[in-house]
Amino acid sequence: MKHMSVVKGLMVCLLAAGFVPAQAQPDRWQQRVKYVMDVNVDATTNRFTGKQKLEYTNNSPDTLYKVFYHLYWNAFQPGSMMDVRSRELGKTVIGRDAKGNERRDWDYRVADRISKFTPEQTGYQHVLSLKRDGVPQPFNMLETILEVPLKKPILPHSTTTFEMEFEAQVPVQTRRSGRNNSEGVDYSMSQWYPKMCEYDYEGWHATPYIAREFYGVWGDYDVKIAMDKKFVIAATGYLQNPNQIGYGYEMTGTKVIRPAGEKLNWHFIANNVHDFVWAADPDYKHITQQVDGFVAHFFYIENDITKDTWPAFAKMIPGAYEYIKAHYGPYPYKSFSFIQGGDGGMEYPMATLIMGNGKLEGLYGLGVHEWMHSWYQGMLGTNESLYPWMDEGFTTFAENNVLYHTLDSTKEAFAQEGSYNGYYNLVKSGFEEPMSTHSDHYNTNYGYTQTAYNKGAVFLEQLGYVIGTENRDKGLLRYYSDWRFKHPNPNDFIREMEKESGIALDWYKQYLVYSVKHIDYGIDTVFTNDNSKTVIRLRRVDNFPMPIDLLVTTKAGKKFMHYIPLSLMYGTKPNEDGNIMRTVHDAWRWTSPTYDVVIDTPMGDIGEIVIDPSLRMADINRSNNTLKL
């Protein structure tokens, strides 16, 4: 093969043109919000009223003639888009269980429940009035979106103030939010207030609440919650009146003196976050754990299980954070709250709602996953409607690594083994769709879940195979540093990895994100050529091109790595194992279905040949990856 000189020439041209050192956009503009909210809760009716003052800064170069708010709880009504969509997806059969019964494509949290809600079980958010800078504004409620055609536009680089009065009814626990969850928590208050939609370089993101995750504007929250004194509240942010509240918030040695009256007025402040969550229950036990630079809070209902698991869980967090900080960057806030509530696990800034009655290892895994969202959802804040894998997948990747390196009971061959198996099952299922599919528009819940979580994790682990684990890990820290609080997209991420590694990666993004082409490489034949050299002919069986690690082991046990870069990379990854001699061959042109690897080891001395011994290349058919001679 003689085309390596061509590849070297192209690399020189690209370097001269500034390909590798090109800069990302760390100065990308962001809108800004400042909420002041005062809510009064009536626990006997499960309703509350609220006043909201929202200072909105238009940092964009655009004139805004409308604004939009999310009214998430209007999804929890019969006939809503969430209700209809869930029932439609539930008609799809995605497999059978061990007893042969059909497995339908339900989101178990929703299924067909909403269609059967009585008026008292539904949720709603009603806007009673809306003013801008003191002037009443018209508005249209479009189920979970409030459209506000402005009487006067918001000019670029200007700030305006909206004032709103609203009322809401807490639904029975349904998809993250609600009252009386299955573990006995009274209130899981997520998506509970009218929330300004995000406007960014792509325009408005007034996404109806159908199923998936959230995209929000960073800003500051000042929230007061008046509620019956018997309730303990856990929330985003920092409690401003701890010595009047008590319940474990008070300073050590302080005597708590609560104001007269039936209700306590809880006052929380959170800065530079894109949402605010809270939960309340009379039986919450509140414990804390000091971690490197911040305090972790834990709120749970004590029973025969949780009295042991939650304190043990709290003690595991410092060890988890030691790994997280080193690999993904420091946590920037001064507190984080792990709160029993919700109907699974769901992430919010500075807090998470998680189910809490399981075994310790499961509680730890769920807690770590939701906490890792503080990085990819909380700080990096990718648009999850468009790129769910950049949050769920990256979070799953990080969670798997944390558990693998901090739990003695981990049995996987490597940290991401479960995610690879999930991806392979997705391929076999026939429900795979491109990762670029809008999260609400997947044809199945199964396809969405396996793609966003497992294929997203494979994206990162396999990237380490392409550019080298050290480059990938350094690139993740660089990504964190450059793109915190800036809503990065896939290209922003890829550019960070290109700058870190010096390897072109657009092809990797195109094949893995925008197609459902698959990787399948095999050992075709082994023979001796006319020059008495051993030739290992490799074949690309499927349509996804990749660089190849080829390990040759002699019958005497000596190992030799033969590395074949891909022509589209315009570079090579570093040698990842200094204990094994590595030979770098000419690049494999992606248009060629076969490649001949010429080696010095006599054919008679070869014991085994393996494609990708690290198992990081997501080859859907590994039966042709190994040949014993």
XYZ file of C-alpha atoms in Angstrom:
629
model
C 0.000 0.000 0.000
C 1.499 3.349 -1.072
C -1.142 5.924 -0.132
C 0.314 6.899 3.290
C 2.359 9.626 1.588
C -0.883 11.094 0.201
C -2.405 11.134 3.696
C 0.676 12.867 5.125
C 0.466 15.482 2.392
C -3.211 16.157 3.123
C -2.456 16.502 6.849
C 0.198 19.126 6.112
C -2.288 21.071 3.961
C -4.971 20.955 6.652
C -2.559 22.108 9.341
C -1.438 24.966 7.141
C -5.106 25.929 6.632
C -5.680 26.046 10.382
C -7.829 22.894 10.671
C -6.595 21.723 14.065
C -6.180 25.009 15.963
C -9.554 26.464 14.863
C -11.379 27.859 17.878
C -14.748 26.893 19.322
C -17.231 29.622 20.206
C -16.762 30.203 23.945
C -18.367 33.638 23.564
C -21.690 32.324 22.205
C -24.400 34.609 23.570
C -26.956 33.406 26.108
C -30.273 34.831 27.196
C -30.590 35.513 30.916
C -33.455 35.247 33.419
C -34.013 36.371 36.980
C -37.044 34.867 38.728
C -38.626 36.087 41.937
C -41.512 33.792 42.919
C -43.831 33.661 45.894
C -46.182 30.670 46.177
C -48.803 29.714 48.739
C -49.639 26.014 49.011
C -52.957 24.564 50.168
C -52.122 20.962 50.994
C -55.784 20.090 51.635
C -56.712 20.762 47.993
C -53.288 20.074 46.426
C -53.359 23.495 44.833
C -51.292 26.636 45.095
C -51.268 30.213 43.883
C -48.190 32.057 42.781
C -46.774 35.411 41.835
C -43.825 35.563 39.506
C -41.592 38.477 38.580
C -39.277 37.642 35.703
C -36.478 39.930 34.572
C -35.571 38.826 31.049
C -32.414 39.958 29.275
C -32.256 39.601 25.508
C -28.554 39.162 24.851
C -29.233 38.101 21.269
C -28.776 40.323 18.196
C -32.457 39.721 17.370
C -35.622 41.710 18.023
C -38.200 39.508 19.780
C -41.838 40.023 18.874
C -43.104 37.103 20.959
C -42.065 35.142 24.006
C -43.112 31.664 25.072
C -43.530 29.953 28.445
C -43.737 26.272 29.340
C -46.846 25.151 31.270
C -45.726 21.577 31.836
C -48.483 20.345 34.138
C -51.176 20.896 31.511
C -49.880 17.637 30.017
C -51.453 15.723 32.903
C -55.011 15.967 31.586
C -57.078 13.457 29.579
C -56.642 13.951 25.854
C -53.383 15.874 26.170
C -50.594 15.332 23.672
C -48.685 13.348 26.300
C -51.728 11.166 26.949
C -52.440 10.487 23.276
C -48.793 9.875 22.380
C -48.290 7.463 25.267
C -51.355 5.441 24.329
C -50.260 5.297 20.690
C -46.743 4.119 21.525
C -48.197 1.549 23.912
C -49.785 -0.264 20.982
C -46.353 -1.318 19.697
C -45.075 -4.763 20.724
C -41.320 -4.647 21.272
C -40.765 -8.230 22.429
C -41.902 -10.913 24.846
C -41.086 -11.586 28.470
C -39.764 -14.856 29.937
C -43.301 -16.277 30.024
C -43.972 -15.413 26.392
C -46.238 -12.473 27.126
C -46.092 -9.434 24.871
C -43.982 -6.497 26.020
C -45.622 -3.287 24.889
C -43.792 -0.031 24.365
C -45.205 1.772 27.402
C -43.563 4.458 29.417
C -44.684 2.802 32.655
C -45.015 6.173 34.389
C -47.713 7.277 31.945
C -49.111 4.278 30.033
C -52.845 5.009 29.641
C -53.259 6.478 33.137
C -53.829 10.104 32.159
C -56.881 9.239 30.067
C -58.552 7.902 33.231
C -57.799 10.825 35.559
C -60.657 12.424 37.443
C -60.644 16.246 37.694
C -59.086 15.997 41.165
C -56.227 13.829 39.858
C -55.214 16.036 36.942
C -52.542 18.679 36.957
C -52.766 22.158 35.530
C -51.096 25.558 35.409
C -53.350 28.518 34.663
C -52.002 31.988 33.988
C -54.352 34.559 35.539
C -52.590 37.731 34.445
C -49.428 38.818 32.664
C -47.856 42.241 32.448
C -44.701 43.486 30.821
C -43.137 46.551 32.382
C -46.530 47.239 33.965
C -48.535 46.881 30.729
C -51.018 43.952 30.416
C -50.093 41.538 27.598
C -52.312 39.217 25.554
C -51.524 35.501 25.704
C -52.680 32.225 24.209
C -52.557 28.982 26.159
C -51.646 26.172 23.736
C -51.815 23.273 26.204
C -48.249 23.104 27.591
C -47.060 26.275 25.827
C -48.086 29.862 26.579
C -47.649 32.101 23.544
C -47.289 35.811 24.292
C -47.505 38.191 21.307
C -45.853 41.303 22.707
C -47.402 44.744 22.412
C -43.881 46.127 22.003
C -40.910 44.046 20.840
C -37.915 43.320 23.017
C -34.926 44.981 21.386
C -31.496 43.344 21.152
C -29.292 43.711 24.239
C -32.121 45.018 26.396
C -33.816 43.924 29.621
C -37.531 43.814 30.370
C -39.676 42.632 33.302
C -42.703 40.337 33.206
C -45.088 40.005 36.139
C -47.453 37.041 36.304
C -50.080 35.633 38.610
C -50.843 31.945 38.236
C -52.526 29.010 39.932
C -51.843 25.302 39.727
C -53.114 21.919 40.806
C -50.604 19.192 41.670
C -51.366 16.012 39.701
C -51.132 12.540 41.117
C -47.551 11.380 40.546
C -47.132 11.172 36.795
C -43.898 11.353 34.865
C -41.511 13.049 37.281
C -44.047 15.382 38.934
C -46.895 15.060 41.349
C -48.227 14.012 44.717
C -48.330 10.792 46.714
C -45.692 8.778 44.928
C -45.404 5.006 45.317
C -42.922 5.314 48.192
C -45.155 7.655 50.179
C -43.600 11.040 49.372
C -46.326 13.695 49.428
C -45.038 16.232 46.879
C -42.483 15.968 44.048
C -42.594 19.484 42.648
C -40.775 19.538 39.338
C -41.806 21.617 36.300
C -44.187 23.341 38.711
C -44.107 26.989 37.544
C -44.582 28.843 34.233
C -41.070 28.802 32.787
C -39.695 30.990 29.996
C -38.693 28.947 26.938
C -35.151 29.065 25.633
C -34.252 31.361 22.748
C -30.810 30.700 21.271
C -28.897 30.961 18.003
C -31.424 28.562 16.463
C -34.450 30.624 17.559
C -37.262 29.809 19.995
C -37.491 26.321 21.487
C -41.144 26.285 22.508
C -41.225 22.496 22.758
C -44.568 21.015 23.883
C -44.302 18.615 26.810
C -44.841 15.221 25.191
C -42.373 13.002 26.960
C -38.739 13.891 27.153
C -36.263 16.177 28.823
C -35.833 19.924 29.218
C -33.925 22.902 27.845
C -33.744 26.074 29.873
C -32.326 29.556 30.275
C -29.658 30.077 32.911
C -30.342 32.669 35.545
C -31.071 33.396 39.174
C -33.992 32.172 41.303
C -35.421 33.738 44.451
C -38.272 31.498 45.626
C -40.526 31.692 48.688
C -42.838 28.793 49.493
C -45.528 29.120 52.166
C -46.648 25.704 53.382
C -48.088 23.986 56.432
C -45.481 23.769 59.211
C -45.548 19.977 59.319
C -43.834 19.697 55.915
C -40.084 19.455 55.388
C -39.014 20.982 52.076
C -35.967 20.032 50.003
C -35.104 22.194 47.020
C -32.672 23.639 44.532
C -30.477 26.356 46.021
C -29.656 27.637 49.484
C -32.182 28.152 52.282
C -31.999 31.771 53.440
C -33.822 31.444 56.765
C -32.527 28.138 58.208
C -32.731 29.144 61.862
C -36.439 29.934 61.510
C -37.080 26.673 59.659
C -35.026 24.021 61.425
C -35.541 20.450 60.199
C -31.773 19.968 59.971
C -31.054 23.214 58.130
C -30.281 25.256 61.248
C -26.740 26.111 62.266
C -25.230 23.791 64.850
C -26.160 24.823 68.365
C -28.923 27.172 67.256
C -32.307 27.052 68.967
C -34.956 27.120 66.253
C -37.701 29.658 66.864
C -40.416 29.358 64.242
C -42.755 32.301 63.521
C -46.352 32.135 64.709
C -49.004 30.851 62.332
C -49.916 27.611 60.598
C -47.414 27.942 57.782
C -43.696 28.354 57.383
C -42.336 30.596 54.661
C -39.330 28.835 53.119
C -36.940 31.116 51.224
C -34.479 29.656 48.723
C -31.969 31.365 46.432
C -30.098 29.725 43.553
C -27.798 31.497 41.120
C -26.749 30.494 37.615
C -29.148 27.572 37.245
C -31.739 26.823 34.561
C -34.530 25.390 36.708
C -35.799 25.044 40.267
C -37.220 21.883 41.856
C -38.592 21.188 45.311
C -40.219 18.368 47.240
C -42.102 18.194 50.530
C -43.099 15.564 53.034
C -43.802 15.627 56.812
C -41.641 12.541 57.362
C -38.470 13.550 55.573
C -35.306 12.846 57.512
C -32.528 15.287 56.613
C -28.859 14.362 56.920
C -25.768 15.955 55.425
C -22.335 14.888 54.241
C -19.361 17.189 53.774
C -17.735 16.707 50.386
C -14.739 18.435 48.812
C -15.918 22.048 48.577
C -19.641 21.579 49.140
C -22.305 19.973 51.325
C -24.437 17.068 50.120
C -27.954 16.936 51.592
C -30.059 13.784 51.773
C -33.836 13.733 52.322
C -35.607 10.416 52.772
C -38.469 8.742 54.611
C -36.954 6.426 57.184
C -38.053 2.773 57.228
C -36.420 -0.604 57.834
C -34.516 -0.313 54.537
C -33.673 3.379 54.252
C -32.433 3.722 57.854
C -29.355 1.780 56.731
C -29.066 2.464 52.993
C -29.318 6.261 52.926
C -26.660 6.983 55.587
C -24.378 4.472 53.843
C -25.158 6.111 50.496
C -24.209 9.498 51.947
C -20.798 8.172 52.997
C -20.114 6.927 49.447
C -20.506 10.342 47.825
C -17.039 11.768 48.694
C -15.348 8.808 46.995
C -17.536 9.162 43.935
C -16.772 12.865 43.721
C -13.032 12.281 43.878
C -13.300 10.301 40.619
C -15.846 12.681 39.066
C -13.815 15.809 39.756
C -10.650 14.313 38.265
C -12.320 13.086 35.075
C -15.225 15.444 34.384
C -14.428 18.660 36.236
C -15.339 20.193 39.616
C -18.890 20.714 40.866
C -19.311 24.532 41.023
C -22.110 24.971 43.572
C -21.905 24.797 47.365
C -24.643 22.208 47.872
C -26.419 19.313 46.203
C -29.559 17.542 47.445
C -30.440 13.878 46.914
C -34.211 13.785 47.488
C -36.450 10.739 47.740
C -39.375 11.403 45.426
C -40.651 11.249 41.879
C -41.177 8.025 39.967
C -37.674 6.882 39.042
C -34.801 9.314 38.860
C -34.783 12.819 37.444
C -32.140 15.511 37.417
C -32.483 19.181 38.284
C -29.973 21.910 39.089
C -28.424 21.357 42.519
C -30.886 18.533 43.286
C -32.350 15.273 42.084
C -35.531 13.303 42.751
C -34.844 9.571 43.101
C -36.734 6.515 44.262
C -35.206 5.484 47.555
C -36.382 2.106 48.869
C -34.057 -0.114 46.839
C -30.806 -1.844 47.714
C -27.744 0.251 48.493
C -25.900 -0.484 45.247
C -28.942 0.450 43.183
C -29.476 3.619 45.208
C -25.836 4.571 44.705
C -25.988 3.898 40.960
C -29.174 5.905 40.514
C -27.831 8.741 42.663
C -24.553 8.912 40.738
C -26.373 8.923 37.392
C -28.690 11.758 38.358
C -25.878 13.713 39.970
C -23.720 13.385 36.841
C -26.501 15.205 35.012
C -25.311 18.263 36.950
C -22.454 18.291 34.451
C -24.109 17.441 31.127
C -27.612 18.794 31.764
C -26.964 21.305 34.525
C -23.753 23.015 33.412
C -23.307 22.157 29.731
C -27.039 22.232 29.091
C -27.262 20.739 25.600
C -30.691 20.936 23.970
C -32.007 17.508 24.966
C -34.919 17.631 22.571
C -32.448 17.677 19.691
C -29.427 15.894 21.179
C -30.583 13.710 24.088
C -27.547 11.438 23.720
C -25.229 14.354 24.598
C -26.799 14.417 28.046
C -28.151 10.931 28.758
C -25.387 9.132 26.888
C -22.532 11.153 28.330
C -24.085 10.859 31.792
C -24.454 7.086 31.396
C -20.823 6.852 30.274
C -19.672 8.790 33.341
C -21.952 6.832 35.690
C -20.622 3.521 34.361
C -17.050 4.668 34.911
C -17.731 5.913 38.440
C -19.429 2.661 39.463
C -16.734 0.552 37.818
C -13.960 2.353 39.682
C -15.660 2.773 43.074
C -17.632 -0.460 43.588
C -15.918 -3.735 44.413
C -18.899 -5.747 43.189
C -18.689 -4.650 39.540
C -18.518 -7.745 37.332
C -18.364 -6.238 33.833
C -15.306 -6.936 31.679
C -15.024 -3.201 31.129
C -17.006 -0.223 32.383
C -19.186 0.255 29.302
C -19.961 -3.419 28.632
C -23.631 -3.006 29.552
C -24.055 -0.036 27.224
C -22.469 -1.923 24.313
C -24.821 -4.861 24.905
C -27.765 -2.451 25.000
C -26.677 -0.983 21.673
C -26.244 -4.434 20.103
C -29.747 -5.392 21.247
C -31.070 -2.190 19.701
C -29.487 -3.090 16.354
C -31.046 -6.553 16.482
C -34.456 -5.193 17.465
C -35.165 -3.330 14.241
C -36.215 -0.231 16.226
C -32.996 1.727 15.686
C -33.283 5.286 14.379
C -30.574 7.912 13.838
C -29.259 9.619 16.969
C -30.204 12.905 15.288
C -33.924 12.087 15.693
C -35.815 14.620 17.811
C -36.344 12.976 21.192
C -40.146 13.295 21.077
C -40.321 11.881 17.559
C -38.784 8.446 18.018
C -41.157 5.738 16.833
C -40.695 3.805 20.077
C -39.781 4.538 23.673
C -37.418 1.574 23.436
C -35.570 3.047 20.466
C -35.232 6.396 22.208
C -33.975 4.905 25.466
C -31.389 2.579 23.951
C -30.145 5.291 21.606
C -29.975 8.188 24.058
C -28.486 6.231 26.960
C -26.551 3.260 25.612
C -25.576 4.310 22.098
C -24.699 7.720 23.545
C -22.322 6.043 26.018
C -20.869 3.928 23.195
C -20.247 7.169 21.271
C -17.828 8.314 23.993
C -16.165 4.979 24.759
C -15.618 4.221 21.085
C -14.266 7.737 20.607
C -11.512 6.705 23.017
C -10.761 3.823 20.662
C -10.526 6.258 17.719
C -8.387 9.032 19.244
C -6.955 7.300 22.316
C -8.377 7.162 25.821
C -6.035 9.835 27.154
C -6.993 12.268 24.379
C -10.681 11.534 24.955
C -10.416 12.098 28.693
C -8.447 15.319 28.309
C -10.971 16.383 25.687
C -13.848 15.869 28.132
C -12.204 18.210 30.635
C -11.537 20.703 27.847
C -15.178 20.452 26.749
C -16.309 21.085 30.322
C -14.032 24.098 30.666
C -14.833 25.721 27.311
C -18.558 25.069 27.065
C -20.001 25.307 30.575
C -23.181 27.411 30.537
C -23.110 27.777 26.735
C -25.462 25.064 25.348
C -23.006 23.186 23.078
C -24.138 21.154 20.076
C -22.559 18.017 18.522
C -20.201 19.993 16.329
C -18.956 22.000 19.313
C -18.098 18.753 21.074
C -16.419 17.213 18.058
C -14.299 20.313 17.529
C -13.039 20.097 21.103
C -11.968 16.503 20.501
C -10.321 17.410 17.202
C -8.325 20.165 18.872
C -7.252 17.853 21.676
C -6.261 14.938 19.438
C -5.248 16.553 16.126
C -7.484 13.988 14.396
C -10.326 14.855 12.020
C -13.631 13.483 13.355
C -16.425 14.831 11.187
C -16.790 11.409 9.590
C -17.299 9.842 13.030
C -20.093 12.269 13.843
C -21.747 11.810 10.454
C -21.780 8.017 10.551
C -22.689 7.531 14.208
C -25.109 10.424 14.747
C -26.791 10.944 11.386
C -27.029 7.391 10.083
C -27.840 3.891 11.264
C -24.934 2.303 9.437
C -23.113 -0.350 11.439
C -19.562 -1.518 12.052
C -18.593 -5.045 11.052
C -14.994 -5.941 10.282
C -13.698 -9.460 9.763
C -10.527 -11.422 9.109
C -10.905 -12.594 5.506
C -7.827 -14.705 4.767
C -4.226 -15.195 5.859
C -1.570 -16.158 3.333
C 2.097 -15.789 2.420
C 2.858 -13.452 -0.494
C 5.509 -13.737 -3.165
C 8.018 -11.985 -0.906
C 7.496 -14.631 1.784
C 5.685 -12.096 3.962
C 2.569 -12.937 5.926
C -0.525 -11.120 4.640
C -3.641 -10.727 6.787
C -6.513 -9.631 4.591
C -9.187 -7.711 6.499
C -12.655 -7.024 5.175
C -15.126 -4.256 5.981
C -18.340 -6.270 5.936
C -20.758 -3.447 6.803
C -20.786 0.221 5.822
C -19.306 2.092 8.805
C -15.544 2.696 8.265
C -13.199 2.636 11.267
C -9.516 2.531 12.125
C -8.365 -0.927 13.153
C -6.336 -2.289 16.054
C -5.077 -5.731 15.021
C -3.369 -7.839 17.673
C -1.145 -10.696 16.510
C -0.050 -13.193 19.158
C 2.629 -15.758 18.332
C 2.520 -19.343 19.440
C 5.324 -18.432 21.833
C 3.075 -15.791 23.446
C 4.658 -12.609 22.024
C 2.177 -9.874 21.138
C 2.401 -7.350 18.292
C -0.114 -4.584 17.643
C -0.729 -3.532 14.059
C -2.586 -0.255 13.760
C -4.379 0.807 10.567
C -5.682 4.392 10.723
C -8.639 5.454 8.605
C -7.880 7.835 5.735
C -10.661 10.197 6.876
C -8.860 10.783 10.179
C -5.811 12.548 8.717
C -3.799 11.370 11.684
C -3.102 8.508 14.060
C -3.928 7.882 17.674
C -1.093 7.483 20.199
C 0.133 4.051 21.185
C -2.034 3.149 24.185
C 0.058 0.246 25.486
C 3.788 0.803 25.725
C 4.294 -2.841 26.671
C 3.283 -4.052 23.227
C 5.266 -3.209 20.101
C 3.026 -1.290 17.678
C 3.436 -0.930 13.919
C 1.517 1.857 12.182
C 0.464 0.924 8.653
C -0.757 3.053 5.775
C -4.259 4.430 6.194
C -7.227 2.367 5.006
C -9.137 4.335 2.366
C -12.819 4.182 3.271
C -13.813 3.306 -0.306
C -11.856 0.027 -0.205
C -13.740 -2.998 1.174
C -10.526 -4.929 1.904
C -7.079 -4.158 3.244
C -3.959 -6.304 3.258
C -1.838 -6.059 6.397
C 1.682 -7.217 5.568
C 3.642 -8.312 8.654
C 7.067 -9.760 9.391
C 5.850 -12.569 11.652
C 6.019 -15.853 9.728
C 2.608 -17.376 9.200
C 3.694 -20.592 10.897
C 4.574 -18.718 14.091
C 1.165 -17.022 14.477
C -1.113 -18.387 17.171
C -4.002 -15.911 17.119
C -5.160 -12.774 15.304
C -7.743 -10.461 16.904
C -9.442 -7.328 15.576
C -10.013 -4.828 18.400
C -8.917 -6.810 21.459
C -10.091 -3.928 23.706
C -13.732 -4.526 22.620
C -14.273 -0.761 22.260
C -15.129 -0.823 18.573
C -18.891 -1.412 18.411
C -18.634 -4.263 15.929
C -22.072 -5.832 15.639
C -20.667 -9.242 14.664
C -17.564 -10.201 16.594
C -17.623 -13.832 15.386
C -15.314 -12.901 12.509
C -12.917 -10.812 14.612
C -10.718 -13.638 15.890
C -8.772 -16.279 14.031
C -6.711 -19.013 15.682
C -3.993 -20.620 13.545
